[in-house]
Amino acid sequence: MRKKLLTIGGVLLCCIVFFGALYALSRLVAPKYREALIEGHLTGEYYDEETDHDVLFVGDCEVFEHFSPVVLYNEYGITSFIRGGAQQLVWHSYYMLLDALETETPKVVVFNVLALKYGAPQSEAYNRLNLDGMRWGGAKIGAIRASMTDGEDFLSYVFPLLRYHDRFDKLTAEDWRYWFSDGEPVSFKGYIMHTGVKPATKTPTPPALSDPRLPETSMAWLEKLAALCEEHGITLVLIKSPSIEPYWYPEWDAEIASFAKSRGLRYYNMMDGSETGVDLSTDTYDQGQHLNVIGAEKLTRWFGGILKEEFGLRDHRGEAAYDADYAALSVRYEAEKQRLSEGME
Amino acid sequence: MHFASWAFLLFLAVLVPVYYLVPKRIQWIVLLLANAVFVGFAGWLGAVFMTVTITTVYAASRGIDALILRQRKTLAAMKATHTKEERKKTRLRFEKRRRAVLIACLVVNFGILFVLKYGAMIGKLSAELFHTREFGADLALTMGISYYTFSSVGYLVDVNREELFAEKNPCKLALFISFFPLLVQGPITRFETVGKALLSPHVFDGRRFLSAALRIAWGFWKKLIVADRLLVAVLALCGAPGTYRGGFVLVEMLLYAACLYADFTGGIDIAIGVGELLGVTVEENFRRPYFSKSISEYWRRWHITLGEWFKRYVYYPLSVSKPMRALSKSTRRIGAGVSRRVPVYLSTILVWALTGAWHGSNLTFLIWGLLNGLVILASEELKPVYARFHARFPRLTASAFYRGLAVIRTVLLLSSLRILDCYSTVGEAFSAFGSLFTTWNWGQVAAGIPSLGLAASDYAIALMGVLLMFAVSMAQRKGAIRERIQRRGTVASVCVLLLLIGTILLFGRYGFGFDASKFVYSRF
């Protein structure tokens, strides 16, 4: 009997050590997204939020590099968070919102329509950037199922070691430093700051469209997104953030405008700089694809005015919890702006 | 469903408990259903071919069995009333009819195999020769067909030889033919052993379960850590025969030897381990082959079941067949030695030609088979020379050094022959091998190895893997290693198992971006 108990105990101990080691190794080899590909850290940062938000932005790089929640609060008292990610496709955005609805119900959801050009999963790498940081639940499961490309398997999302085991020989100091700690956020409520200036000098020459319509799949997801917002009493706002590439075709624009009209939604095409004040000869860090902090702040100021006037969002300034939160964030925001402006970017 | 897939592990995780929980009398039915699921996953065409094999082999074996029974009854009845000559005539008549049934069944089954293996090649050749439209380009071997066809044919021949009674229940025969662990790359089994073990009831045994799990884990370890890693470099080397010459060819030969060993023995370990999980003992296919001191010894230790099959069903019957005996007799006047050698030589050459052909339709395989046969026959002829050498230097030839040299010589020789497996044409293979002696480029080799698609860490891991495989083989000389681990207790076994699993999870080449689905021998 004693021998049997010892054996069971020994086996249990082996298993505990084994699974403990696997967990530790899994954390070690998983990308940390702290110094390179920091967009991968965005999804997880949402869960550190202690206050709720009136506005949630969902979409791709044209939201997380084009809107500054700090400016939105400091100038209009609007609380917001950007649940955006690199090449975040429309179904990613749908599930990001579904996930957020578990804990809060924003008044307005702003969706950038550029991602609608993709009707099918594009790349495993972008799936990982967007989904790895999501907390487990129905939304994450749905997002994974909707996003997997050929060769991907669900199990590797559950056990990241199965995906990242081949990184054991590519580990960097970052992996060891953030092995068991997440460290400071890389964003400012989902906004990633860039301060460089690289003007847009060329006029895009887009290839002719073989089909002028946006993919049916992505439009179906947009329908679902609209229905989800409607179901929760949220106002969905569609936007097209300013950029010259990827090219946004007039045919697509007309289709979105028509969709918005048919669903009673507001659609703002912000490509015209004379309205927003964004000047792509100074306000972009990569020749017109994304905005730098000057452009993002201009765009946020303009859009904040619309949010305030058109959707009657409350000014939360003066409310202790928000003030404290945004004051601390503003300090970090300004420090980062200073650091980057000093040429450290 | 491939061995190296989560689906397969899930399949086993469901099957094993169900198999041991159901009443023992229906265990074989559970297994049959599992086989059907496994075959079904591989595609409907494979299922159709397998059904044809099961149906024809069942019908033929039952037909032959009935003929044997009638033959016995008839001969018994004739014993008192007929002469010996008349009884012999009757026996021969029955045997002729049995042979006709046997041959008809062999034609169907080998016919399917032939069409699938050679259809594309014949189509291409005919298009080139007769300028017709190419046909059969999409013909491909379905899962396990080379293996189950051989096992089924072996069973049928055994029935005809009256070594076995034909199985009366077609489902039980189907269970033997379609036993799923053996469908990926064998081994080729016999109904006498595996077929009967499949039908016996099995009780769960924790010790056996752990032993089987160890073997499966070791198989995956070899496949995912060593074989799939080295395969990247091997494919790079084989893929550019014009670039990689001279020293690169030697590197390729050695890497391929290690890769093929890890891949094939790994797959067989998984197959045998899965059989063991289900309480079924499957024939061993390897006995530390790279420790062989001659090519003929190597072939007794590598892919044993294929060698045994050819020996049992081709070599022996052929070497004692009527035409062969007649040929031997007719050469007697040239000399007793020649007469004695003719059946052996011809049978050996034929068996090796067939072995080569079994591996594939490419001419390289046929040449590879024939060269193996020639080397074996040459070794036989040189035996007296070796004997004289051994007698002259008894201390040297008994030394570990000499034995080691013999082992290295054998590995180099078989690796040289295997070069034919790496290239698409015989010319490319011979040219590459020839460059070993004409191109002295070791500087380039040292500089070129890092550009073969593997990082330094990959080479380090592969080297550690090869050393571990070598150490395990050395340890196996003193007895089964799993038994020795298990003698140290359950905790020790679990530790080894978890260590194997852990290292596979960390260092294995699997998951997104890797293709671990194929075993080299699954294409044969």
mmCIF file of N, CA and C in Angstrom, chain A residues 6-7 10-11 14-15 18 22 25 29 124 149-153 155 161-163 165-166 168-169, chain B residues 6 229 455 457-458 461 490-491 494-495 498-499 501-502 504-512 514:
data_model
loop_
_atom_site.group_PDB
_atom_site.id
_atom_site.type_symbol
_atom_site.label_atom_id
_atom_site.label_comp_id
_atom_site.label_asym_id
_atom_site.label_seq_id
_atom_site.Cartn_x
_atom_site.Cartn_y
_atom_site.Cartn_z
ATOM 1 N N LEU A 6 3.389 5.799 -2.731
ATOM 2 C CA LEU A 6 4.631 6.481 -3.129
ATOM 3 C C LEU A 6 4.702 6.626 -4.655
ATOM 4 N N THR A 7 4.293 5.545 -5.330
ATOM 5 C CA THR A 7 4.297 5.583 -6.805
ATOM 6 C C THR A 7 3.345 6.648 -7.312
ATOM 7 N N GLY A 10 4.784 9.974 -6.641
ATOM 8 C CA GLY A 10 5.901 10.239 -7.552
ATOM 9 C C GLY A 10 5.415 10.640 -8.933
ATOM 10 N N VAL A 11 4.413 9.903 -9.409
ATOM 11 C CA VAL A 11 3.870 10.199 -10.749
ATOM 12 C C VAL A 11 3.233 11.592 -10.754
ATOM 13 N N CYS A 14 5.873 14.195 -10.804
ATOM 14 C CA CYS A 14 6.442 14.290 -12.167
ATOM 15 C C CYS A 14 5.545 15.129 -13.056
ATOM 16 N N CYS A 15 4.236 14.840 -12.953
ATOM 17 C CA CYS A 15 3.280 15.547 -13.807
ATOM 18 C C CYS A 15 3.256 17.033 -13.470
ATOM 19 N N PHE A 18 6.309 18.582 -14.821
ATOM 20 C CA PHE A 18 6.226 18.594 -16.283
ATOM 21 C C PHE A 18 5.336 19.738 -16.771
ATOM 22 N N LEU A 22 6.275 23.111 -18.748
ATOM 23 C CA LEU A 22 5.654 23.442 -20.045
ATOM 24 C C LEU A 22 5.042 24.833 -20.015
ATOM 25 N N LEU A 25 7.869 27.338 -20.124
ATOM 26 C CA LEU A 25 8.469 27.389 -21.457
ATOM 27 C C LEU A 25 7.532 28.057 -22.453
ATOM 28 N N VAL A 29 8.642 31.225 -24.740
ATOM 29 C CA VAL A 29 8.788 31.256 -26.208
ATOM 30 C C VAL A 29 7.702 32.095 -26.906
ATOM 31 N N GLU A 124 -1.522 34.215 -41.057
ATOM 32 C CA GLU A 124 -1.456 33.633 -39.718
ATOM 33 C C GLU A 124 -0.806 34.606 -38.750
ATOM 34 N N THR A 149 -6.180 30.441 -41.041
ATOM 35 C CA THR A 149 -5.770 30.207 -42.427
ATOM 36 C C THR A 149 -5.378 28.728 -42.571
ATOM 37 N N ASP A 150 -5.078 28.304 -43.786
ATOM 38 C CA ASP A 150 -4.679 26.904 -44.012
ATOM 39 C C ASP A 150 -3.445 26.574 -43.187
ATOM 40 N N GLY A 151 -3.462 25.412 -42.567
ATOM 41 C CA GLY A 151 -2.295 24.976 -41.803
ATOM 42 C C GLY A 151 -2.353 25.377 -40.343
ATOM 43 N N GLU A 152 -3.280 26.284 -40.001
ATOM 44 C CA GLU A 152 -3.401 26.656 -38.587
ATOM 45 C C GLU A 152 -4.284 25.655 -37.867
ATOM 46 N N ASP A 153 -4.041 25.450 -36.595
ATOM 47 C CA ASP A 153 -4.971 24.615 -35.841
ATOM 48 C C ASP A 153 -5.336 25.283 -34.525
ATOM 49 N N LEU A 155 -5.830 24.178 -31.597
ATOM 50 C CA LEU A 155 -5.119 23.764 -30.384
ATOM 51 C C LEU A 155 -3.910 24.655 -30.099
ATOM 52 N N LEU A 161 2.648 27.063 -26.877
ATOM 53 C CA LEU A 161 3.921 26.359 -27.090
ATOM 54 C C LEU A 161 3.900 25.586 -28.407
ATOM 55 N N LEU A 162 2.722 25.087 -28.759
ATOM 56 C CA LEU A 162 2.608 24.303 -29.997
ATOM 57 C C LEU A 162 2.873 25.171 -31.226
ATOM 58 N N ARG A 163 2.669 26.470 -31.091
ATOM 59 C CA ARG A 163 2.923 27.367 -32.219
ATOM 60 C C ARG A 163 4.327 27.973 -32.162
ATOM 61 N N HIS A 165 7.046 26.977 -30.397
ATOM 62 C CA HIS A 165 8.171 26.162 -29.912
ATOM 63 C C HIS A 165 9.425 26.370 -30.748
ATOM 64 N N ASP A 166 9.244 26.739 -32.046
ATOM 65 C CA ASP A 166 10.433 26.914 -32.888
ATOM 66 C C ASP A 166 11.143 28.242 -32.624
ATOM 67 N N PHE A 168 12.600 28.826 -29.812
ATOM 68 C CA PHE A 168 13.555 28.618 -28.709
ATOM 69 C C PHE A 168 14.954 29.119 -29.045
ATOM 70 N N ASP A 169 15.288 29.113 -30.358
ATOM 71 C CA ASP A 169 16.629 29.584 -30.713
ATOM 72 C C ASP A 169 16.613 31.032 -31.217
ATOM 73 N N TRP B 6 -2.881 15.955 -34.611
ATOM 74 C CA TRP B 6 -3.692 15.974 -33.389
ATOM 75 C C TRP B 6 -4.905 15.076 -33.568
ATOM 76 N N ARG B 229 13.843 17.240 -39.323
ATOM 77 C CA ARG B 229 14.855 18.302 -39.322
ATOM 78 C C ARG B 229 15.873 18.021 -40.430
ATOM 79 N N ALA B 455 19.282 25.924 -39.334
ATOM 80 C CA ALA B 455 20.110 26.822 -38.525
ATOM 81 C C ALA B 455 21.125 25.987 -37.750
ATOM 82 N N SER B 457 21.427 25.755 -34.665
ATOM 83 C CA SER B 457 20.744 25.060 -33.569
ATOM 84 C C SER B 457 20.079 23.772 -34.072
ATOM 85 N N ASP B 458 19.595 23.801 -35.335
ATOM 86 C CA ASP B 458 18.968 22.603 -35.908
ATOM 87 C C ASP B 458 20.001 21.482 -36.050
ATOM 88 N N ILE B 461 20.752 20.104 -32.634
ATOM 89 C CA ILE B 461 19.682 19.230 -32.122
ATOM 90 C C ILE B 461 19.694 17.897 -32.867
ATOM 91 N N THR B 490 7.553 2.559 -11.985
ATOM 92 C CA THR B 490 6.596 3.357 -12.767
ATOM 93 C C THR B 490 7.022 4.818 -12.843
ATOM 94 N N VAL B 491 7.530 5.325 -11.713
ATOM 95 C CA VAL B 491 7.892 6.752 -11.693
ATOM 96 C C VAL B 491 8.991 7.020 -12.726
ATOM 97 N N VAL B 494 7.457 6.996 -16.171
ATOM 98 C CA VAL B 494 6.678 8.214 -16.425
ATOM 99 C C VAL B 494 7.618 9.397 -16.676
ATOM 100 N N CYS B 495 8.711 9.446 -15.895
ATOM 101 C CA CYS B 495 9.687 10.539 -16.078
ATOM 102 C C CYS B 495 10.245 10.510 -17.498
ATOM 103 N N LEU B 498 7.566 11.591 -19.993
ATOM 104 C CA LEU B 498 7.316 13.036 -19.984
ATOM 105 C C LEU B 498 8.496 13.801 -20.580
ATOM 106 N N LEU B 499 9.681 13.288 -20.344
ATOM 107 C CA LEU B 499 10.877 13.926 -20.917
ATOM 108 C C LEU B 499 10.844 13.854 -22.446
ATOM 109 N N ILE B 501 8.109 13.506 -24.297
ATOM 110 C CA ILE B 501 7.023 14.370 -24.774
ATOM 111 C C ILE B 501 7.447 15.841 -24.704
ATOM 112 N N GLY B 502 8.058 16.208 -23.594
ATOM 113 C CA GLY B 502 8.488 17.597 -23.416
ATOM 114 C C GLY B 502 9.474 18.025 -24.484
ATOM 115 N N ILE B 504 9.872 16.686 -27.412
ATOM 116 C CA ILE B 504 9.188 16.733 -28.725
ATOM 117 C C ILE B 504 8.446 18.072 -28.858
ATOM 118 N N LEU B 505 7.720 18.427 -27.785
ATOM 119 C CA LEU B 505 6.938 19.667 -27.850
ATOM 120 C C LEU B 505 7.828 20.878 -28.083
ATOM 121 N N LEU B 506 9.009 20.846 -27.509
ATOM 122 C CA LEU B 506 9.893 22.001 -27.621
ATOM 123 C C LEU B 506 10.734 21.982 -28.894
ATOM 124 N N PHE B 507 11.295 20.835 -29.217
ATOM 125 C CA PHE B 507 12.255 20.790 -30.331
ATOM 126 C C PHE B 507 11.706 20.124 -31.597
ATOM 127 N N GLY B 508 10.491 19.570 -31.530
ATOM 128 C CA GLY B 508 9.933 18.882 -32.697
ATOM 129 C C GLY B 508 9.601 19.863 -33.812
ATOM 130 N N ARG B 509 9.661 19.374 -35.020
ATOM 131 C CA ARG B 509 9.268 20.222 -36.163
ATOM 132 C C ARG B 509 7.828 19.869 -36.519
ATOM 133 N N TYR B 510 6.923 20.596 -35.941
ATOM 134 C CA TYR B 510 5.496 20.354 -36.163
ATOM 135 C C TYR B 510 4.787 21.694 -36.066
ATOM 136 N N GLY B 511 3.520 21.698 -36.401
ATOM 137 C CA GLY B 511 2.721 22.906 -36.252
ATOM 138 C C GLY B 511 2.789 23.784 -37.483
ATOM 139 N N PHE B 512 2.351 25.033 -37.328
ATOM 140 C CA PHE B 512 2.238 25.931 -38.476
ATOM 141 C C PHE B 512 3.602 26.136 -39.138
ATOM 142 N N PHE B 514 5.287 23.822 -40.712
ATOM 143 C CA PHE B 514 6.002 22.557 -40.876
ATOM 144 C C PHE B 514 5.045 21.511 -41.428
#
